[in-house]
Coordinates of C-alpha atoms in Angstrom, one line a residue:
M674 CA 40.6 115.4 2.7
I675 CA 39.7 116.2 -2.1
R676 CA 38.5 117.8 -4.1
R677 CA 34.3 118.8 -9.1
A678 CA 33.1 118.7 -17.0
L679 CA 34.6 117.3 -19.9
V680 CA 38.0 118.7 -20.9
C681 CA 40.0 116.4 -23.2
F682 CA 39.9 113.4 -20.9
I683 CA 36.6 114.0 -19.1
T684 CA 37.1 115.7 -15.8
L685 CA 34.5 114.4 -13.5
G686 CA 35.2 116.7 -10.6
L687 CA 36.5 118.6 -7.6
V688 CA 38.1 116.8 -3.5
A689 CA 40.0 120.5 -2.5
C690 CA 41.4 120.2 -2.3
A691 CA 40.0 118.5 -3.3
T692 CA 38.4 117.8 -6.5
Q693 CA 36.1 114.8 -6.4
P694 CA 34.5 112.8 -9.2
T695 CA 30.7 113.2 -9.1
L696 CA 30.3 109.5 -8.9
P697 CA 29.8 107.5 -5.7
P698 CA 33.1 106.4 -4.2
T699 CA 34.5 103.0 -4.1
A700 CA 35.9 101.4 -1.0
S701 CA 38.4 104.2 -1.0
P702 CA 36.9 107.6 -1.5
A703 CA 37.6 109.0 -4.9
A704 CA 40.3 111.5 -4.5
G705 CA 39.4 113.9 -6.7
S706 CA 39.7 115.6 -3.6
P707 CA 40.6 115.3 -0.1
Q708 CA 40.6 111.9 1.6
P709 CA 39.4 110.8 5.0
P710 CA 41.9 108.8 7.1
R711 CA 42.3 105.2 6.2
S712 CA 41.0 104.3 9.6
G713 CA 37.6 104.4 8.2
P714 CA 35.6 105.2 5.1
A715 CA 33.7 108.3 4.3
E716 CA 29.9 108.1 4.1
A717 CA 29.3 106.1 0.9
Q718 CA 26.2 108.1 -0.3
P719 CA 27.2 111.4 -1.9
E720 CA 24.9 113.2 -4.2
A721 CA 24.0 111.3 -7.4
A722 CA 25.6 112.3 -10.6
S723 CA 23.3 113.8 -13.2
N724 CA 23.4 114.7 -16.8
L725 CA 26.8 113.0 -17.4
P726 CA 27.8 112.9 -21.0
P727 CA 28.0 109.4 -22.6
V728 CA 31.3 107.6 -22.4
D729 CA 32.7 105.0 -24.9
L730 CA 33.0 101.7 -23.1
T731 CA 34.9 100.0 -25.9
P732 CA 38.2 98.6 -24.4
V733 CA 41.3 100.4 -25.6
P734 CA 44.7 98.6 -25.6
L735 CA 47.1 100.0 -23.1
E736 CA 49.7 101.1 -25.7
T737 CA 47.0 102.9 -27.6
A738 CA 45.6 104.7 -24.5
R739 CA 49.2 105.6 -23.5
A740 CA 50.1 107.0 -26.9
N741 CA 46.9 109.0 -27.0
F742 CA 47.6 110.4 -23.6
I743 CA 51.2 111.4 -24.5
R744 CA 50.0 113.1 -27.7
D745 CA 47.0 114.9 -26.1
T746 CA 48.8 116.0 -22.9
A747 CA 51.8 117.4 -24.9
A748 CA 49.4 119.4 -27.1
R749 CA 47.2 120.5 -24.2
Y750 CA 50.0 122.0 -22.2
G751 CA 52.7 122.8 -24.8
L752 CA 55.1 120.0 -23.7
E753 CA 57.4 117.9 -25.8
P754 CA 55.9 114.5 -26.4
A755 CA 59.3 112.9 -25.7
Y756 CA 59.2 114.6 -22.2
V757 CA 55.8 113.2 -21.4
A758 CA 56.8 109.8 -22.6
G759 CA 60.0 109.9 -20.6
V760 CA 58.1 110.7 -17.4
L761 CA 55.6 107.9 -18.0
D762 CA 58.5 105.5 -18.5
Q763 CA 59.5 106.2 -14.9
A764 CA 56.0 105.5 -13.5
Q765 CA 55.3 102.2 -11.9
V766 CA 52.1 100.3 -11.7
R767 CA 51.5 99.7 -8.0
Q768 CA 49.5 96.6 -7.1
P769 CA 48.7 97.8 -3.6
I770 CA 46.9 100.8 -5.1
I771 CA 44.9 98.6 -7.4
A772 CA 44.0 96.4 -4.5
A773 CA 42.9 99.4 -2.4
M774 CA 40.6 100.6 -5.1
A775 CA 39.2 97.1 -5.7
R776 CA 38.7 96.3 -2.1
P777 CA 35.0 95.7 -1.3
A778 CA 33.4 98.7 0.5
E779 CA 33.0 98.4 4.2
R780 CA 29.6 99.0 5.7
V781 CA 28.8 102.6 6.2
K782 CA 29.5 103.2 9.9
P783 CA 26.8 105.1 11.9
W784 CA 27.7 108.5 13.3
N785 CA 28.5 107.2 16.8
E786 CA 31.2 104.9 15.3
Y787 CA 32.4 107.3 12.6
R788 CA 33.0 110.4 14.7
P789 CA 35.6 108.8 17.0
M790 CA 37.8 108.0 14.0
F791 CA 38.1 111.7 13.3
I792 CA 37.6 113.3 16.7
S793 CA 39.7 112.2 19.7
Q794 CA 41.2 114.1 22.6
A795 CA 44.6 113.8 21.0
R796 CA 43.3 115.3 17.7
I797 CA 41.6 118.1 19.6
D798 CA 44.7 118.9 21.6
G799 CA 46.9 118.7 18.5
G800 CA 44.5 121.1 16.7
R801 CA 44.7 123.6 19.6
Q802 CA 48.5 123.4 19.6
F803 CA 48.7 123.8 15.8
L804 CA 46.3 126.8 16.0
A805 CA 48.4 128.4 18.7
R806 CA 51.6 128.0 16.7
H807 CA 50.1 129.5 13.6
R808 CA 47.5 131.9 15.1
Q809 CA 48.7 135.1 13.4
A810 CA 48.8 133.6 9.8
L811 CA 45.5 131.8 10.3
Q812 CA 43.8 135.0 11.6
Q813 CA 45.0 136.9 8.6
V814 CA 43.4 134.4 6.3
Q815 CA 40.2 134.4 8.4
A816 CA 40.0 138.2 8.2
R817 CA 40.6 138.1 4.4
T818 CA 38.2 135.2 3.5
G819 CA 35.8 134.8 6.4
V820 CA 36.7 131.2 6.8
P821 CA 37.3 130.6 10.6
A822 CA 40.8 129.6 11.6
E823 CA 39.4 126.6 13.5
V824 CA 37.8 125.2 10.4
I825 CA 41.0 125.4 8.4
V826 CA 42.9 123.7 11.2
A827 CA 40.2 121.0 11.4
I828 CA 40.6 120.2 7.7
I829 CA 44.3 119.8 8.1
G830 CA 43.8 117.7 11.2
V831 CA 41.3 115.3 9.6
E832 CA 43.2 115.1 6.3
T833 CA 46.9 114.7 7.4
S834 CA 47.0 114.9 11.2
Y835 CA 48.3 118.5 11.0
G836 CA 50.7 117.7 8.3
G837 CA 52.2 114.7 10.0
N838 CA 50.9 112.2 7.4
M839 CA 50.7 113.6 3.9
G840 CA 51.0 110.1 2.2
N841 CA 53.9 108.0 1.2
H842 CA 52.9 107.0 -2.3
R843 CA 54.6 108.6 -5.3
V844 CA 51.9 110.7 -6.9
L845 CA 53.1 109.8 -10.4
D846 CA 52.8 106.1 -9.6
A847 CA 49.4 106.5 -8.0
L848 CA 47.8 108.5 -10.8
Y849 CA 49.5 106.4 -13.6
T850 CA 48.2 103.2 -11.9
L851 CA 44.7 104.4 -11.7
A852 CA 44.8 106.2 -15.1
F853 CA 45.7 103.1 -17.0
N854 CA 45.0 100.2 -14.7
Y855 CA 41.8 101.1 -12.8
P856 CA 40.5 97.8 -11.4
R857 CA 37.6 96.2 -13.2
S858 CA 35.1 94.1 -11.2
G859 CA 33.8 92.2 -14.2
D860 CA 30.3 93.4 -13.4
P861 CA 28.6 94.9 -16.5
D862 CA 26.5 97.1 -14.3
K863 CA 29.6 98.7 -12.9
L864 CA 31.6 99.1 -16.1
E865 CA 30.5 102.6 -17.0
R866 CA 31.4 103.9 -13.6
E867 CA 34.8 102.1 -13.7
V868 CA 35.6 103.6 -17.1
R869 CA 34.6 107.1 -15.9
R870 CA 36.8 106.7 -12.8
E871 CA 39.8 105.7 -15.0
L872 CA 39.2 108.7 -17.2
F873 CA 39.0 110.9 -14.2
F874 CA 42.4 109.8 -13.0
R875 CA 43.8 110.0 -16.5
D876 CA 42.8 113.7 -16.5
E877 CA 44.4 114.2 -13.1
L878 CA 47.6 112.6 -14.4
A879 CA 47.6 115.1 -17.3
K880 CA 47.1 118.0 -14.9
L881 CA 50.0 116.8 -12.8
F882 CA 52.2 117.6 -15.7
E883 CA 50.8 121.1 -15.9
L884 CA 51.1 121.5 -12.1
A885 CA 54.7 120.5 -12.1
R886 CA 55.5 122.9 -14.9
M887 CA 53.7 125.8 -13.3
E888 CA 55.0 125.4 -9.8
K889 CA 58.4 124.0 -10.6
L890 CA 57.8 120.7 -8.9
D891 CA 59.8 117.5 -9.5
I892 CA 57.0 115.3 -10.9
T893 CA 58.9 112.2 -10.1
T894 CA 59.4 112.8 -6.4
L895 CA 56.1 114.2 -5.2
K896 CA 54.5 112.0 -2.5
G897 CA 50.8 111.8 -1.6
S898 CA 47.9 109.5 -1.0
Y899 CA 47.3 106.3 -3.0
A900 CA 44.7 108.2 -5.0
G901 CA 47.1 111.1 -5.8
A902 CA 46.0 113.7 -3.3
M903 CA 48.9 115.9 -2.1
G904 CA 50.0 118.3 0.6
M905 CA 48.7 119.2 4.1
G906 CA 45.2 119.6 2.7
Q907 CA 45.3 116.7 0.2
F908 CA 44.6 118.5 -3.0
M909 CA 44.3 116.6 -6.3
P910 CA 46.2 118.2 -9.2
S911 CA 43.0 119.7 -10.6
S912 CA 42.2 121.4 -7.3
Y913 CA 45.8 122.4 -6.8
L914 CA 45.7 124.2 -10.2
D915 CA 42.2 125.7 -9.7
F916 CA 42.2 126.7 -6.0
A917 CA 45.8 126.9 -4.6
V918 CA 46.9 130.3 -3.6
D919 CA 50.4 131.9 -3.0
G920 CA 49.8 133.0 0.6
D921 CA 53.4 134.0 1.4
G922 CA 54.1 136.0 -1.8
D923 CA 57.1 134.0 -2.9
G924 CA 55.7 133.4 -6.4
R925 CA 54.9 129.7 -5.8
R926 CA 52.0 127.7 -4.5
D927 CA 53.5 125.2 -2.1
L928 CA 51.0 123.0 -0.3
F929 CA 53.6 120.8 1.1
T930 CA 55.8 123.0 3.3
S931 CA 54.3 126.6 3.2
H932 CA 51.7 127.0 5.9
A933 CA 50.7 130.4 4.6
D934 CA 50.0 128.8 1.2
V935 CA 48.1 125.9 2.7
F936 CA 45.9 128.1 4.9
A937 CA 45.1 130.5 2.1
S938 CA 44.4 127.7 -0.3
I939 CA 42.0 125.8 1.9
A940 CA 40.1 129.0 2.6
N941 CA 40.0 129.8 -1.1
Y942 CA 38.7 126.4 -1.9
F943 CA 35.8 126.9 0.6
V944 CA 35.0 130.3 -0.8
K945 CA 35.4 129.6 -4.5
K946 CA 34.2 126.0 -4.6
G947 CA 31.8 125.9 -1.7
G948 CA 30.4 129.4 -1.5
W949 CA 31.5 130.0 2.1
V950 CA 29.5 132.8 3.8
A951 CA 31.6 134.9 6.2
G952 CA 30.0 135.0 9.6
G953 CA 27.4 132.4 8.7
Q954 CA 26.5 129.4 10.8
V955 CA 27.6 125.9 9.8
A956 CA 25.0 123.7 11.4
V957 CA 22.7 123.6 14.5
P958 CA 21.0 120.8 16.2
A959 CA 17.3 120.4 15.5
T960 CA 14.3 118.4 16.7
L961 CA 11.7 116.5 14.6
D962 CA 8.2 116.6 15.8
A963 CA 6.9 113.2 17.0
G964 CA 5.2 111.2 14.3
R965 CA 6.7 113.2 11.5
E966 CA 8.6 111.5 8.6
E967 CA 12.3 112.2 8.2
F968 CA 13.1 114.4 5.2
N969 CA 16.4 113.3 3.5
P970 CA 16.7 115.1 0.2
T971 CA 19.1 113.6 -2.3
E972 CA 20.5 117.0 -3.2
W973 CA 22.4 118.7 -0.4
L974 CA 22.0 122.3 -1.4
P975 CA 20.7 124.3 1.6
T976 CA 17.6 125.5 -0.3
H977 CA 14.9 124.9 2.3
T978 CA 13.5 127.8 4.3
L979 CA 13.1 127.4 8.0
S980 CA 9.3 127.8 7.5
D981 CA 9.4 124.9 5.0
L982 CA 11.3 122.8 7.3
A983 CA 9.0 123.7 10.2
A984 CA 6.1 122.5 8.1
R985 CA 7.9 119.1 7.9
G986 CA 8.4 119.1 11.7
Y987 CA 12.0 120.3 11.9
R988 CA 12.7 122.9 14.5
P989 CA 16.2 124.4 15.2
V990 CA 17.6 124.3 18.7
G991 CA 19.2 127.6 19.5
T992 CA 19.3 131.0 17.7
V993 CA 19.1 130.9 13.9
D994 CA 18.8 133.7 11.3
P995 CA 15.1 133.5 10.4
T996 CA 16.0 134.2 6.7
A997 CA 18.5 131.4 6.5
T998 CA 18.0 128.3 4.3
A999 CA 19.2 124.9 5.3
T1000 CA 19.3 121.2 4.5
P1001 CA 18.2 118.6 7.1
V1002 CA 20.9 116.1 8.3
T1003 CA 20.1 112.9 10.0
L1004 CA 22.7 111.0 12.0
E1005 CA 22.6 107.6 13.8
G1006 CA 23.8 108.5 17.3
S1007 CA 24.5 106.3 20.2
S1008 CA 21.2 107.2 21.8
G1009 CA 19.1 107.2 18.6
K1010 CA 18.6 109.6 15.7
Q1011 CA 20.2 113.0 15.8
Y1012 CA 18.8 115.8 13.7
W1013 CA 20.6 118.8 12.4
L1014 CA 20.1 121.7 10.0
G1015 CA 23.1 122.4 7.8
F1016 CA 23.5 125.8 6.3
Q1017 CA 25.6 127.1 3.3
N1018 CA 28.8 126.7 5.2
Y1019 CA 28.0 123.1 6.0
Y1020 CA 27.4 122.5 2.3
A1021 CA 30.8 124.2 1.6
I1022 CA 32.5 121.5 3.7
T1023 CA 30.8 118.8 1.8
R1024 CA 32.4 120.2 -1.4
Y1025 CA 35.8 119.2 0.2
N1026 CA 34.6 115.6 0.6
L1027 CA 31.2 114.4 -0.6
S1028 CA 30.1 113.1 2.8
K1029 CA 27.6 114.5 5.2
M1030 CA 29.3 112.8 8.1
Y1031 CA 32.7 114.1 7.0
A1032 CA 31.4 117.6 7.0
M1033 CA 29.9 117.1 10.5
A1034 CA 33.2 115.7 11.8
V1035 CA 35.1 118.7 10.4
F1036 CA 32.6 121.1 11.9
Q1037 CA 32.6 119.4 15.3
L1038 CA 36.3 119.1 15.4
S1039 CA 36.6 122.8 14.7
E1040 CA 34.1 123.5 17.5
A1041 CA 36.2 121.4 19.9
I1042 CA 39.4 123.1 18.9
A1043 CA 37.7 126.5 19.6
G1044 CA 36.9 125.2 23.1
K1045 CA 33.2 124.5 22.7
E1046 CA 31.6 121.4 24.3
L1047 CA 30.5 118.8 21.8
P1048 CA 27.2 117.0 21.9
P1049 CA 27.3 113.2 22.5
A1050 CA 28.1 111.1 19.5

């Protein structure tokens, strides 16, 4: 699922994994971070970007942009310009990737349609089997970081079906395509966003060179999603560089084949990027007093005290730490509105993918893997 400042090429993220641009996603979620499965889009209303620096919208010829990239990437990471140019010469512009990014966004599915795309009996059973196979390694990471094993497994289940589908696009082609050929709609109102997205992927392409150097990866053979996310947890290059961990002590961070590295890296992402609280709750159901107006803040930080939320008519169902702070979550269920309170650990999951429904799906899948009964969708 990825992942997240201006550094040479304007890094807009953050994904986890997933680094994600701080702009609303197109039809396909921006992989600055982890991706939801292509069976359905993530919720299309992440937090709004704020205080973004200005960006030059003047068109730059491809050859000029490419030459600047070679010069800047070589200087940035101490590489030979001829090496960078030689790698780019092997990259291919992939029209299916452009088409996927340009595809009109589907309607945002309500929760009762969204959840079954992520949570099925087969995915629950697969998660339990995966947990059983890797229980010792997962419990070691849980003890070290406070991130429950079931949550780590749920992320891998949602992102890549427990490592079974890590993407079949060459990462070099995906990032090169989006870095220099990001689709333009022709709508002047969308131009700034499209330029920022292209610059985001250009920065990720530059970081792919650094990642390959640091981890001794063959930059020309890496496979991942059509947006460049890699490995079992679908980390973009920036998230791989910033949050991946050598969990097995072999001196490398391998998010493709080393389960120990994958488990430790996902947990590290939650802790470092999301502020995961060991032993903290993720979310609890709530009720909204009759006649009270829904409260749907645009910022998802869990900064509202329970007394503040009670004054707005929100009351948690079940035991909650009275000192906790939360954010209200409204879902369109099969039998009407569902209300939840999301705590810091719920917010941490939204850092992996900027979608409230994605976070709820990961949480509920983790609960089901742990053997708990789920509420109706």
